[in-house]
Tab-separated table of C-alpha atoms in Angstrom:
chain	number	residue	atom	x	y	z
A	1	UNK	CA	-142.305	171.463	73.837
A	2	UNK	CA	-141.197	169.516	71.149
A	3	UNK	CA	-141.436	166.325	72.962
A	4	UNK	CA	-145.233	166.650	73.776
A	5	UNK	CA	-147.416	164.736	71.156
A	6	UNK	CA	-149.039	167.109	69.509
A	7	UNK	CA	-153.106	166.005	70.718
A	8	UNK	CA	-152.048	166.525	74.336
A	9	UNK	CA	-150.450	169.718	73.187
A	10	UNK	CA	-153.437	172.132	74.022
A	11	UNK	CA	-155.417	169.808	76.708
A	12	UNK	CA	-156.821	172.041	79.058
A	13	UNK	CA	-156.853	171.650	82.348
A	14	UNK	CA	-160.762	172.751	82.816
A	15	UNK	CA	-160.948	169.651	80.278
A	16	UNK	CA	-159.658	167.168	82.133
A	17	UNK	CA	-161.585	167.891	85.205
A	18	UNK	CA	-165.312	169.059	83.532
A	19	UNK	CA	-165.368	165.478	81.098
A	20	UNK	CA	-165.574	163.383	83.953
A	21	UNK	CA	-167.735	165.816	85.650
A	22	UNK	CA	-169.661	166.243	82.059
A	23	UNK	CA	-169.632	162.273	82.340
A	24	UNK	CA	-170.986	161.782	84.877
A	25	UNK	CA	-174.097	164.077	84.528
A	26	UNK	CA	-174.560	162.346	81.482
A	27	UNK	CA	-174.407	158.837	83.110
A	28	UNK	CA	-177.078	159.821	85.386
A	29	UNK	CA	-179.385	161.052	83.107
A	30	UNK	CA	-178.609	157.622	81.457
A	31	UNK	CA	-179.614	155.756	84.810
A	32	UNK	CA	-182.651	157.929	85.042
A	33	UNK	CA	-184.178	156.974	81.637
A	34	UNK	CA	-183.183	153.201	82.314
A	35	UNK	CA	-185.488	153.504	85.666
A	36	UNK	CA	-187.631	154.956	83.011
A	37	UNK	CA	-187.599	152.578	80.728
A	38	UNK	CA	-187.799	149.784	83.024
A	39	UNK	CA	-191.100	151.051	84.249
A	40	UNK	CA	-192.536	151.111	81.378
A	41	UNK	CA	-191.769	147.641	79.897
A	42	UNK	CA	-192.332	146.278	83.128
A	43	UNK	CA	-194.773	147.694	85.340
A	44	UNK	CA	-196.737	149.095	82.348
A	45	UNK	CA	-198.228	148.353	79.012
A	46	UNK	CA	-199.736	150.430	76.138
A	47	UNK	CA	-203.291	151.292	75.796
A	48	UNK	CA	-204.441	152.653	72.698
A	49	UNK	CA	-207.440	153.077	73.918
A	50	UNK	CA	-206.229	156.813	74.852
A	51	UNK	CA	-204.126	159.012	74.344
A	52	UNK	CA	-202.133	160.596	77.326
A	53	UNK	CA	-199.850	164.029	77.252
A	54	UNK	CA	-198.296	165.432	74.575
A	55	UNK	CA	-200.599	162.908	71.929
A	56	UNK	CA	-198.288	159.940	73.366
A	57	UNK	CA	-200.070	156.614	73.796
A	58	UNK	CA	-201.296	156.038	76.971
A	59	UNK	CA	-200.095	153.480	79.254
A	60	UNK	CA	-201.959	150.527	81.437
A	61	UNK	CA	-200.652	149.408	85.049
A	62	UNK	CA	-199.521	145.976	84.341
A	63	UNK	CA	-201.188	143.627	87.309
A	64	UNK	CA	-200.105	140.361	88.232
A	65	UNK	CA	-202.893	137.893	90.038
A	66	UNK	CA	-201.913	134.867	92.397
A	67	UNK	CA	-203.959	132.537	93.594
A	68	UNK	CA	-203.492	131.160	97.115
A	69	UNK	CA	-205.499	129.665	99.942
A	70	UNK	CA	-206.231	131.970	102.636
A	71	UNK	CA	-206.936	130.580	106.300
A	72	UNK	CA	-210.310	132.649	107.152
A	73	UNK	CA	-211.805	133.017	111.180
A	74	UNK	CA	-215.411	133.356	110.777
A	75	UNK	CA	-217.469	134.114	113.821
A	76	UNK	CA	-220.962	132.712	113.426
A	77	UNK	CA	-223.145	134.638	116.476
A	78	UNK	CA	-226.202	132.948	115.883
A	79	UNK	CA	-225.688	130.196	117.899
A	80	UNK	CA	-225.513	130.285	121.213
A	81	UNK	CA	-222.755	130.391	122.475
A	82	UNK	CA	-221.184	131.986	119.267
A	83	UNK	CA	-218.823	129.517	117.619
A	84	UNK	CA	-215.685	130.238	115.888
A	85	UNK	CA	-215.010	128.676	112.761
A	86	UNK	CA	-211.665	128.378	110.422
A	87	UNK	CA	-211.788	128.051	106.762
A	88	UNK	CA	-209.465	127.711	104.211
A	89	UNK	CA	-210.686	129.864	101.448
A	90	UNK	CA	-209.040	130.206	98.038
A	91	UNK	CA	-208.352	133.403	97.207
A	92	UNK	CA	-206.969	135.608	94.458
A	93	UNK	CA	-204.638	138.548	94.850
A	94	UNK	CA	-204.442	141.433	92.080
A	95	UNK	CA	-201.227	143.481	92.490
A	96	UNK	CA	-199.717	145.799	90.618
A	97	UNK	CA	-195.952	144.670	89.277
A	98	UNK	CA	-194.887	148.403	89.810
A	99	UNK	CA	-195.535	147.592	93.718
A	100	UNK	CA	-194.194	144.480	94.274
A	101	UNK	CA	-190.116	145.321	92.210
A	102	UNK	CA	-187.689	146.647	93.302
A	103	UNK	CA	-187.797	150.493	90.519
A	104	UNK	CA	-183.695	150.596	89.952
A	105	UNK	CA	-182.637	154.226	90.172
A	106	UNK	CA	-179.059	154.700	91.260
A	107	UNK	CA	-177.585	157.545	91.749
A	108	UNK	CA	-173.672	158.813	91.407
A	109	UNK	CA	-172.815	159.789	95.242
A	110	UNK	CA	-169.914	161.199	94.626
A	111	UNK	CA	-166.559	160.870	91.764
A	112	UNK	CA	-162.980	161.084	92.966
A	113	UNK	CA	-160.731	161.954	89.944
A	114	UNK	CA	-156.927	161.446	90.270
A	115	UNK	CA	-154.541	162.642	87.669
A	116	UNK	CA	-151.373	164.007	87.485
A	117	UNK	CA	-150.739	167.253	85.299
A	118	UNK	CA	-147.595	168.484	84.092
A	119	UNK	CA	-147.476	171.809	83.349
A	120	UNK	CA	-145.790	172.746	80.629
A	121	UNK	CA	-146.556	176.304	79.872
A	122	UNK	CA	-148.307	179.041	81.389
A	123	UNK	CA	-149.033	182.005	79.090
A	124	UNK	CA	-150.167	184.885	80.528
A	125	UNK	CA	-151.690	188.246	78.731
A	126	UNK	CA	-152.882	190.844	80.580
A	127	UNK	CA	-154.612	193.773	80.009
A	128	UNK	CA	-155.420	196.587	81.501
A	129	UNK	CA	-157.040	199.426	80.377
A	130	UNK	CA	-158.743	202.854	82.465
A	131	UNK	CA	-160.592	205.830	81.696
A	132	UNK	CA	-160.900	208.892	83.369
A	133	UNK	CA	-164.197	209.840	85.264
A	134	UNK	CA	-164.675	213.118	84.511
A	135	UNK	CA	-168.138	214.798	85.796
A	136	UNK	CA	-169.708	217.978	85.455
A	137	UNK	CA	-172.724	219.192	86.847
A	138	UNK	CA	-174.566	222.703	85.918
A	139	UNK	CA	-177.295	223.892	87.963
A	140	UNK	CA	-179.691	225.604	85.679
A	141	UNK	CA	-183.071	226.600	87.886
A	142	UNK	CA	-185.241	223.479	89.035
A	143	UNK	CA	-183.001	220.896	87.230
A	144	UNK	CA	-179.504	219.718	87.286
A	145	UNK	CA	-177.852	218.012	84.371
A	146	UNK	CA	-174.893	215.248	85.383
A	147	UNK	CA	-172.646	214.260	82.832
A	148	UNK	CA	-170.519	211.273	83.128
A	149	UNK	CA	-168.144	209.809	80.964
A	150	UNK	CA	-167.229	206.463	83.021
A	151	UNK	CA	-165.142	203.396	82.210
A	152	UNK	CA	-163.921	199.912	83.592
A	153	UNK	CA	-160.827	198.119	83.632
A	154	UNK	CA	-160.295	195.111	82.648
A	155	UNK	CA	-158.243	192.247	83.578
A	156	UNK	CA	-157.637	188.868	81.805
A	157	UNK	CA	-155.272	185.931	81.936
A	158	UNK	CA	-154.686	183.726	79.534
A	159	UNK	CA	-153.128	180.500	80.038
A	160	UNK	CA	-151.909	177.695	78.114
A	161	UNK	CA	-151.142	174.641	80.201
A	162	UNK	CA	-150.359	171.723	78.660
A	163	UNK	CA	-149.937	167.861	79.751
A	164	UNK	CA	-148.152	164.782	78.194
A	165	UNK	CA	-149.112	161.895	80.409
A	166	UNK	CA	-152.510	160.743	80.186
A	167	UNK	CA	-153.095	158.710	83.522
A	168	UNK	CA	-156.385	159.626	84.835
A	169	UNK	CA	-158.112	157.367	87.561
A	170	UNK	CA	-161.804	158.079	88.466
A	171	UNK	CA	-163.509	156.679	91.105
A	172	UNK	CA	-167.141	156.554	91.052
A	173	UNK	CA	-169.640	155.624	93.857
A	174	UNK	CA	-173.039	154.873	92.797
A	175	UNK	CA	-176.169	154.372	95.426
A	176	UNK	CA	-179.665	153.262	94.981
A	177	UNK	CA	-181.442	156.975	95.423
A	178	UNK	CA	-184.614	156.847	97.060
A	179	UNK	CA	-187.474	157.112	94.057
A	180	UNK	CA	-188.716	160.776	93.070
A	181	UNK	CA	-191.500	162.172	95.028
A	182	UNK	CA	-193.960	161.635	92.430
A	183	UNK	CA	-193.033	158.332	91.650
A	184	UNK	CA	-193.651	156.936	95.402
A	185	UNK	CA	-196.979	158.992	95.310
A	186	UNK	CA	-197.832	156.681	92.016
A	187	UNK	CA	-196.703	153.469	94.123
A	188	UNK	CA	-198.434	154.590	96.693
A	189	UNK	CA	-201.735	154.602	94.856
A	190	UNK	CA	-201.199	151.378	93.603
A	191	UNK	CA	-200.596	149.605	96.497
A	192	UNK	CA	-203.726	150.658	97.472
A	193	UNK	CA	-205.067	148.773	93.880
A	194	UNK	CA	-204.004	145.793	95.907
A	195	UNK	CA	-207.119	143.109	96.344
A	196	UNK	CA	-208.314	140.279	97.837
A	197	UNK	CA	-210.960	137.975	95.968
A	198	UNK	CA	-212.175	135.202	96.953
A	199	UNK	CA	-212.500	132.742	94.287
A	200	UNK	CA	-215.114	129.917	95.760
A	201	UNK	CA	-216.569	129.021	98.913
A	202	UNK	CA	-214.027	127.921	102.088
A	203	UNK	CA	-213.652	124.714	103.239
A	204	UNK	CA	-214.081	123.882	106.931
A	205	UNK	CA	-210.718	122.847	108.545
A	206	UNK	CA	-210.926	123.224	112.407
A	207	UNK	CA	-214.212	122.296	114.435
A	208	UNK	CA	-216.422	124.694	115.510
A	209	UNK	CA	-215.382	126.538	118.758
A	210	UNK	CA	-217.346	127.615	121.447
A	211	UNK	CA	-217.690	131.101	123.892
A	212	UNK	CA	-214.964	134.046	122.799
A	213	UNK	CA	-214.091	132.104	119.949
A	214	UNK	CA	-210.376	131.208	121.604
A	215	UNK	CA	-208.817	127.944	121.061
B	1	UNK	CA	-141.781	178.968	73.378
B	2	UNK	CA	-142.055	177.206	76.428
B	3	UNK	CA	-140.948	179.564	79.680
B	4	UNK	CA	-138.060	178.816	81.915
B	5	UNK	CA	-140.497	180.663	84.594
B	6	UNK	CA	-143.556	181.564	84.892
B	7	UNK	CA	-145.485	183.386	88.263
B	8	UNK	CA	-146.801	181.445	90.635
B	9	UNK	CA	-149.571	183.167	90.677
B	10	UNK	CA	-150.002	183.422	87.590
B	11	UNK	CA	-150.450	179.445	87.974
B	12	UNK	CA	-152.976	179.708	90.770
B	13	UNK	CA	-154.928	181.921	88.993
B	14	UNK	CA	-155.128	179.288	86.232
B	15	UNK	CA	-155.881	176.720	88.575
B	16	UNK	CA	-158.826	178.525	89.921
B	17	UNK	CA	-160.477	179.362	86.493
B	18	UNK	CA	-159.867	175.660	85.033
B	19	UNK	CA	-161.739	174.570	88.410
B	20	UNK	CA	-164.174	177.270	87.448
B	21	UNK	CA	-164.913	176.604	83.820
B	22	UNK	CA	-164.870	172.804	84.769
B	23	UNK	CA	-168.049	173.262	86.719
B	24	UNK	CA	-169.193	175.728	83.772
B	25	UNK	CA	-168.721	172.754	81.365
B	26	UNK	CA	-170.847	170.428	83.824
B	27	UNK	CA	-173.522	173.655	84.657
B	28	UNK	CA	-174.067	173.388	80.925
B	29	UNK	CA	-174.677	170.267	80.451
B	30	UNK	CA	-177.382	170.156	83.140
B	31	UNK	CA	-179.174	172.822	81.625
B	32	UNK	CA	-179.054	171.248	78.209
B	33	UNK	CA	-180.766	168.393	80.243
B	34	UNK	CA	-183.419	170.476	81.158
B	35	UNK	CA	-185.692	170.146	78.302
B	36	UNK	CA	-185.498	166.402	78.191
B	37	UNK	CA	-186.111	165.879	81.707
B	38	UNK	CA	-188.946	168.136	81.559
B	39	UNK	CA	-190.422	166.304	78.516
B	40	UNK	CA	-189.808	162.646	79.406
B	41	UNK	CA	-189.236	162.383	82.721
B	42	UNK	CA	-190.595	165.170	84.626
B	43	UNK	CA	-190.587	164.130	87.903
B	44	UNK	CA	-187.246	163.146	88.018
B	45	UNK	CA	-184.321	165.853	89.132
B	46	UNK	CA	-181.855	167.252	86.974
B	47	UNK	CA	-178.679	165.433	87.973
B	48	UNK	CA	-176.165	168.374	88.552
B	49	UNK	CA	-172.753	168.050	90.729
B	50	UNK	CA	-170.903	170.792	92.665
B	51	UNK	CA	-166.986	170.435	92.982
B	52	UNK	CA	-166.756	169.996	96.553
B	53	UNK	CA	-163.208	169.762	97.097
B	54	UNK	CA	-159.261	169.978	95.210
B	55	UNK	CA	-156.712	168.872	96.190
B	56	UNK	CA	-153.694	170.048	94.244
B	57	UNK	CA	-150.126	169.790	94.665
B	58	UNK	CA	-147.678	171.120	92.813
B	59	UNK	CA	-144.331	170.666	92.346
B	60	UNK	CA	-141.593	173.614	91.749
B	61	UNK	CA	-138.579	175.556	91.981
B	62	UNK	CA	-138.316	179.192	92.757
B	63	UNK	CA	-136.445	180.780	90.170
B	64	UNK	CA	-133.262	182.981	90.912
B	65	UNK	CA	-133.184	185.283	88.325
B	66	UNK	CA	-130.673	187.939	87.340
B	67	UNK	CA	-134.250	190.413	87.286
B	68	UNK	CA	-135.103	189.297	90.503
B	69	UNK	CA	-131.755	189.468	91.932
B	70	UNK	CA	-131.706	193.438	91.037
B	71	UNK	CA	-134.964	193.857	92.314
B	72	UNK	CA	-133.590	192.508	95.730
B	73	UNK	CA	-135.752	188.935	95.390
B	74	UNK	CA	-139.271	188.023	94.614
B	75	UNK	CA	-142.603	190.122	95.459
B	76	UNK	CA	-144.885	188.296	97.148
B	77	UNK	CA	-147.513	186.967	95.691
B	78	UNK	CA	-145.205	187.335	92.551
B	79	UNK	CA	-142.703	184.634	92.683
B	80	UNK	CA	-141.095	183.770	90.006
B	81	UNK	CA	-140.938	179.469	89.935
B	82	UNK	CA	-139.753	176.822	87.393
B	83	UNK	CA	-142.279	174.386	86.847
B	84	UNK	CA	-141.334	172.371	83.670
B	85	UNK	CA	-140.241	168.677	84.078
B	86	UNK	CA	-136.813	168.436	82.645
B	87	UNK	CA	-135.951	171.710	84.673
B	88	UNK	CA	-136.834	169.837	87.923
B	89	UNK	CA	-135.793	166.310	87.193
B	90	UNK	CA	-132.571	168.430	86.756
B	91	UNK	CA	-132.489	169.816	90.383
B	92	UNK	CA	-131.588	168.560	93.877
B	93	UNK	CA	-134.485	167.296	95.935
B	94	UNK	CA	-134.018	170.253	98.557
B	95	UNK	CA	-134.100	172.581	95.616
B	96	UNK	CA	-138.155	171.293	95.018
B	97	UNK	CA	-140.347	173.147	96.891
B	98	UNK	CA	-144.317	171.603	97.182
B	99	UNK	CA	-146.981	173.883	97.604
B	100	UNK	CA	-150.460	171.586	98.748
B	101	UNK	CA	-153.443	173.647	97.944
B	102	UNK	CA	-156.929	172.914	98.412
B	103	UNK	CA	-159.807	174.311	96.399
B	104	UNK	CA	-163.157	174.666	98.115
B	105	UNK	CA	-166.724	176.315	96.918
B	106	UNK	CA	-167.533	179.142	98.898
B	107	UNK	CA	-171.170	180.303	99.461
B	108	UNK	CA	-171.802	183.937	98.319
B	109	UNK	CA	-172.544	185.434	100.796
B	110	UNK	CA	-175.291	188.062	100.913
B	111	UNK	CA	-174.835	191.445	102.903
B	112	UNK	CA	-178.408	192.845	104.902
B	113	UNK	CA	-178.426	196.390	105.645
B	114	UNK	CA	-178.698	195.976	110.069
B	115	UNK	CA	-182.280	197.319	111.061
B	116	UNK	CA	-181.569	200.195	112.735
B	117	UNK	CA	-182.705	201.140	116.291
């Protein structure tokens, strides 16, 4: 083994296969505080006003309002016949910014690692070791003692495998994960935040219409 | 010392527990995640993987030793094999043999006593 630099001397093989694997946990728990974080600079922004969990600050729903004309039918039944009317009415729309981006939160689907191993040395130790059973049993009246001296064997292997190239290729395939459960409940609850307000009177754009109010 | 040859199974067996203690190494790390995700982000799951499938193939030579030669050839399940590089960039191509193995997680399985009658 003289040939083998000596930091690839005692890479284990469990090594090389549970980093990536060790990696990629980590990287998820990485994309799941970034989904985190981005909800909480963007859909939300402290209140001090009170203090949530755990003596944390709490946290506001950050709205966003637009303001847009909004082409109104108004019936108006005390005439006769009932006329139809259309107005344009501007409006103003409160929405939470939670509801209307997209949350990132990918997911790794699955990791392909590829590597090739040379094995260099396999040590193996075993050991083995057994004990007699031995039982006795005396009767003595209403009771019985049982005595017994047990034992187990055991059996290890040690191994020592060692590598000297270092090509490793990892192939990772990330998704967008559908949002936690609790999350789309919190969305959910939002959306239903959402409001329409108008902000004057209409304006008239279509003549009044007679009968069932069809044009 | 490195080994001219080692068992075969021997080399399985290490296969298997590197697989093993590879998930281990990733089992751990999602329950040192446990905490955190339970503090911060609570409604979020713990990201954990299973190894669904190796694939490994390995490359040998089954040793003819002078021992195994007086024991009238190899046990099975005990074959003696040469493994190490130089030994098989040494060899003939028909004197390689490949062995394709592929590691898959098995569900424990859990016995019920049959209702009777």
């Amino acid at each position: 083994m003289a040939n083998i630099p000596a930091e690839l001397r005692s890479l284990p093989l469990e090594h090389i296969v549970g980093s990536p694997l060790v990696a990629a946990i980590k990287a998820q728990a990485l994309a799941a505080k970034t989904t985190v974080d981005f909800i909480k600079e963007v859909g939300l922004k402290p209140d001090d006003s009170w203090t949530a969990v755990d003596d944390q600050s709490g946290y506001e729903a950050r709205y966003v309002e637009f303001k847009f004309d909004r082409l109104v039918e108004e019936r108006d039944t005390s005439t006769d016949p009932p006329t139809t009317v259309q107005k344009i009415v501007p409006s103003k729309l409160t929405v939470p910014m939670l509801s209307i981006v997209p949350i990132p939160y990918l997911r790794i689907n699955d990791m392909t690692i590829d590597f090739e191993y040379q094995i260099r040395d396999v040590e193996t130790s075993e050991s083995t070791s057994e004990t007699k059973i031995s039982t006795s049993a005396k009767m003595n009246g209403w009771f019985y003692k049982v005595q017994l001296k047990g034992s187990f064997t055991y059996r290890t292997a040690n191994k020592r495998e060692t590598d000297r190239r270092s090509t490793l290729k990892i192939t990772v395939n990330a998704v967008q994960d559908e949002i936690p459960e609790g999350l789309a409940r919190v969305l959910d609850i939002l959306s239903d935040a959402m409001k329409v307000v108008p902000i004057s009177e209409g304006t008239v754009v279509t003549t009044p219409t007679g009968g069932s109010g069809e044009t | 010392m490195e080994k001219a040859e080692v068992s075969l199974k021997a080399v399985v067996t290490g296969l298997m527990q590197a697989l093993r203690e590879a998930k281990l190494l990733g089992d751990m790390e999602s329950a040192r995640l446990i905490k955190t995700y339970r503090k911060s982000m609570p409604s979020f799951s713990v990201p954990a993987f299973a190894i669904s499938e190796v694939e490994v193939e390995l490359r040998f030579a089954v040793a003819e030793s002078q021992e195994l030669r007086r024991r009238g050839g190899a046990q099975p399940g005990d074959i003696k094999i040469k493994i190490s590089p130089e030994t098989l960039k040494g060899l003939e191509p028909h004197q390689i043999s490949q062995l394709r193995i592929k590691f898959s997680p098995v569900e424990l399985r859990v016995f019920e006593k049959p209702e009777e009658g």
